[in-house]
Amino acid sequence: MILALCHIVLGQQLNLYWIHKIVVLAILLTTIAGVVYIDDFWQDEWDIVIISLQFTGPFLHIVALAVVTALGWIIAGQVVRVERSRRKVVTLVIYVSLLLVLYLVPLFISSPCIIDRSKLSPRPAVIGRRGAPMLAPEHTIMSFGKALQQKVTALEAEVTISLDGVPFLMRDRTLRRTTNVDKLFPARQDHDASFFNWTEIRSLNAGLWFLRDDPYWTVQYMSGKDRNRTANQKVCSLAELLRLAARANRSVIFSLRRPPSQHPRHQLWVSDALKVIQRSSILPEQVMWTPDWYRKKVRAAVPLLQQTSDEKLPVAELKERGISTLTLHYSQARARDIRQFSGSNVSVNVYPVNEPWLYSLMWCSGVQSVSSDAPHILKKVPRPVWIMSADEYGLIWITSDIISVAIVIGIFVFQNYHLIRWKMSGMRSYNPEQIMLSAVARRPSRDVNLMKEKLIFSEINNGVGSTDELSVYRRNGLDMYSLNDIMTPARHATKL
């Protein structure tokens, strides 16, 4: 489509065949259908576009400025050659307006990474979200072990209560995706995971799906030993996770899913989780409690638990609830809010952060920690991907604008000078009939013949007088005229 637009700008015909039109229409419809599907499937992920602009905005501005400056060559060519003054004015106004917008747009660009290096916050801690699910099956002992190897500061999990009151780790509502429940309990594979007792859950395999589906394309890089370990993983209980974290001296943060109303532990789910914490060897201050249900009861039972929340509330209300850590989705993490929470001694943890650019953006925003599915990737980010002071960005901005202005002026001057030279050379070498004759291939034959006659008369007046000289026009596809056939001005006067 861009190529077609370039043809139109240069005044060339597209000459589309029916197959071209069908293909373009098919691609257009496919694209629209794809966008609609993505919008329906990942509707909540559009926020990443706005967030990514905060990181790439300064560089996208420079790229856009370079592209529009380069378009000046085409615009200048159109302006100096167009005969209609109104079209010239409209084209110039649109182009100059676009340039002015690009020259001034940095006034509205805001990025957390435009900051003095002396004001940069310490490197955010990395929390292993479900362990290291890119390296091993999520929520398994192997996954959490891999996360500890990447030097994470805490482990994060999602907890469900079994039919007999055992808290275990499970992300989904059912066991179908991450276990072989379809093989052992095919009639119950769509049942809620909390309606299985711990003996049944423990009999399931929680690793084979990872080798089969290869969700992150990492299985090919696993050693034979790791593949054997993966194939024998079981569903992990909360008690096992707390025991592992205590040995490694790491904190644990978890969310707790309440069983359905018909579940026998529907009213006892918080008590079941608290009992496991109290019986484990982990220090209470190393456990971050997220559920808002019965928070006062939890604080009374285990006062040293770190109270966290995944709900973005005013600072005063967070203080009233005794919440010291706020866990937010990256789409809710605004630099201004993060500075406000940090200034009130409320730590901010952002999830999920798996890419270096997003980690760098959160770092510059001042978050204290991030939850990541890829701790092995963030481990390799010792500093933000880019950071510059406001003065440095201002210098780049002004320099880019000056260079763009100079190039645009140079393009218009060169195009105008080139057009003047072309016109001057054309006046010496061509007459109007020659120019028009070359552009009327589809005119009626009568018009073409009249132009041929005018062209011959002009050549005679310029000194062409022999049949040999006139025969040149036969080679160019014109009819040959003899001197006797030509109606000279004198003969025309005699006839009159």
PDB file of N, CA and C in Angstrom, residues 4 12 27 66 103 111 118 120 143 170 197 199 228 236-237 300 309 322 328 331 359 368 404 408 463 472 475 477 484:
ATOM      1  N   ALA A   4       2.085   1.778  -3.475  1.00  0.00           N
ATOM      2  CA  ALA A   4       1.028   2.331  -4.322  1.00  0.00           C
ATOM      3  C   ALA A   4       0.861   3.826  -4.077  1.00  0.00           C
ATOM      4  N   GLN A  12       1.944   8.593 -11.232  1.00  0.00           N
ATOM      5  CA  GLN A  12       1.935   7.413 -12.087  1.00  0.00           C
ATOM      6  C   GLN A  12       0.650   6.614 -11.865  1.00  0.00           C
ATOM      7  N   ILE A  27      -6.261  -9.233   2.008  1.00  0.00           N
ATOM      8  CA  ILE A  27      -5.324  -8.866   3.080  1.00  0.00           C
ATOM      9  C   ILE A  27      -5.971  -7.871   4.032  1.00  0.00           C
ATOM     10  N   ALA A  66      12.971  12.059  10.973  1.00  0.00           N
ATOM     11  CA  ALA A  66      13.806  11.702   9.824  1.00  0.00           C
ATOM     12  C   ALA A  66      12.956  11.317   8.615  1.00  0.00           C
ATOM     13  N   TYR A 103       8.482  19.092  15.500  1.00  0.00           N
ATOM     14  CA  TYR A 103       9.501  19.906  16.162  1.00  0.00           C
ATOM     15  C   TYR A 103       9.143  20.190  17.615  1.00  0.00           C
ATOM     16  N   SER A 111       8.972  10.489  29.910  1.00  0.00           N
ATOM     17  CA  SER A 111       9.505   9.140  30.109  1.00  0.00           C
ATOM     18  C   SER A 111      10.239   9.076  31.442  1.00  0.00           C
ATOM     19  N   SER A 118      21.940  10.573  39.159  1.00  0.00           N
ATOM     20  CA  SER A 118      22.074  10.659  40.615  1.00  0.00           C
ATOM     21  C   SER A 118      20.751  10.393  41.328  1.00  0.00           C
ATOM     22  N   LEU A 120      18.527   8.104  40.234  1.00  0.00           N
ATOM     23  CA  LEU A 120      18.062   6.757  39.893  1.00  0.00           C
ATOM     24  C   LEU A 120      17.952   5.901  41.149  1.00  0.00           C
ATOM     25  N   SER A 143      10.840 -25.761  39.563  1.00  0.00           N
ATOM     26  CA  SER A 143      10.721 -24.385  39.092  1.00  0.00           C
ATOM     27  C   SER A 143      11.218 -23.401  40.138  1.00  0.00           C
ATOM     28  N   MET A 170      -1.614 -23.928  42.553  1.00  0.00           N
ATOM     29  CA  MET A 170      -2.272 -24.145  41.271  1.00  0.00           C
ATOM     30  C   MET A 170      -2.759 -22.800  40.745  1.00  0.00           C
ATOM     31  N   ASN A 197      -9.020 -34.375  46.581  1.00  0.00           N
ATOM     32  CA  ASN A 197      -8.290 -34.438  47.857  1.00  0.00           C
ATOM     33  C   ASN A 197      -6.794 -34.496  47.581  1.00  0.00           C
ATOM     34  N   THR A 199      -4.467 -36.622  48.299  1.00  0.00           N
ATOM     35  CA  THR A 199      -3.939 -37.894  47.797  1.00  0.00           C
ATOM     36  C   THR A 199      -4.114 -37.984  46.285  1.00  0.00           C
ATOM     37  N   ASN A 228      14.568 -35.433  32.626  1.00  0.00           N
ATOM     38  CA  ASN A 228      14.108 -36.540  33.470  1.00  0.00           C
ATOM     39  C   ASN A 228      13.455 -36.022  34.743  1.00  0.00           C
ATOM     40  N   CYS A 236       2.956 -29.159  43.877  1.00  0.00           N
ATOM     41  CA  CYS A 236       3.645 -28.714  45.096  1.00  0.00           C
ATOM     42  C   CYS A 236       2.627 -28.185  46.107  1.00  0.00           C
ATOM     43  N   SER A 237       2.851 -28.472  47.359  1.00  0.00           N
ATOM     44  CA  SER A 237       1.998 -27.949  48.432  1.00  0.00           C
ATOM     45  C   SER A 237       2.605 -26.665  48.985  1.00  0.00           C
ATOM     46  N   ALA A 300      -4.235 -10.469  63.710  1.00  0.00           N
ATOM     47  CA  ALA A 300      -4.303 -10.827  65.134  1.00  0.00           C
ATOM     48  C   ALA A 300      -3.660 -12.178  65.399  1.00  0.00           C
ATOM     49  N   SER A 309      -1.244  -6.004  49.307  1.00  0.00           N
ATOM     50  CA  SER A 309      -2.538  -5.900  48.640  1.00  0.00           C
ATOM     51  C   SER A 309      -2.310  -5.732  47.151  1.00  0.00           C
ATOM     52  N   GLY A 322      -2.895  -1.516  57.524  1.00  0.00           N
ATOM     53  CA  GLY A 322      -1.600  -2.079  57.888  1.00  0.00           C
ATOM     54  C   GLY A 322      -0.838  -2.676  56.727  1.00  0.00           C
ATOM     55  N   LEU A 328       1.016  -4.437  42.035  1.00  0.00           N
ATOM     56  CA  LEU A 328       0.235  -3.864  40.944  1.00  0.00           C
ATOM     57  C   LEU A 328       0.600  -4.496  39.613  1.00  0.00           C
ATOM     58  N   SER A 331       0.230  -2.260  34.067  1.00  0.00           N
ATOM     59  CA  SER A 331      -0.623  -1.239  33.458  1.00  0.00           C
ATOM     60  C   SER A 331      -1.102  -0.213  34.476  1.00  0.00           C
ATOM     61  N   TYR A 359      11.544  -3.856  32.500  1.00  0.00           N
ATOM     62  CA  TYR A 359      12.271  -3.831  33.770  1.00  0.00           C
ATOM     63  C   TYR A 359      13.001  -2.497  33.932  1.00  0.00           C
ATOM     64  N   GLN A 368      10.201  -0.939  43.922  1.00  0.00           N
ATOM     65  CA  GLN A 368      11.136  -1.659  44.785  1.00  0.00           C
ATOM     66  C   GLN A 368      11.375  -3.101  44.330  1.00  0.00           C
ATOM     67  N   SER A 404      17.036  19.015  10.690  1.00  0.00           N
ATOM     68  CA  SER A 404      15.872  18.810   9.836  1.00  0.00           C
ATOM     69  C   SER A 404      15.530  20.081   9.060  1.00  0.00           C
ATOM     70  N   VAL A 408      15.514  20.360   4.962  1.00  0.00           N
ATOM     71  CA  VAL A 408      14.293  20.706   4.230  1.00  0.00           C
ATOM     72  C   VAL A 408      14.516  21.949   3.366  1.00  0.00           C
ATOM     73  N   GLY A 463      14.932  25.757 -40.542  1.00  0.00           N
ATOM     74  CA  GLY A 463      15.987  25.469 -41.511  1.00  0.00           C
ATOM     75  C   GLY A 463      15.998  24.081 -42.036  1.00  0.00           C
ATOM     76  N   VAL A 472      13.731  11.702 -40.905  1.00  0.00           N
ATOM     77  CA  VAL A 472      13.993  11.329 -39.511  1.00  0.00           C
ATOM     78  C   VAL A 472      12.701  10.957 -38.798  1.00  0.00           C
ATOM     79  N   ARG A 475      11.449   7.294 -38.735  1.00  0.00           N
ATOM     80  CA  ARG A 475      12.026   6.365 -37.752  1.00  0.00           C
ATOM     81  C   ARG A 475      11.374   6.531 -36.387  1.00  0.00           C
ATOM     82  N   GLY A 477       8.223   6.856 -36.010  1.00  0.00           N
ATOM     83  CA  GLY A 477       6.843   6.385 -36.070  1.00  0.00           C
ATOM     84  C   GLY A 477       5.904   7.400 -36.704  1.00  0.00           C
ATOM     85  N   ASN A 484       6.462  18.796 -51.611  1.00  0.00           N
ATOM     86  CA  ASN A 484       5.322  19.160 -52.437  1.00  0.00           C
ATOM     87  C   ASN A 484       3.997  19.002 -51.697  1.00  0.00           C
TER      88      ASN A 484
END
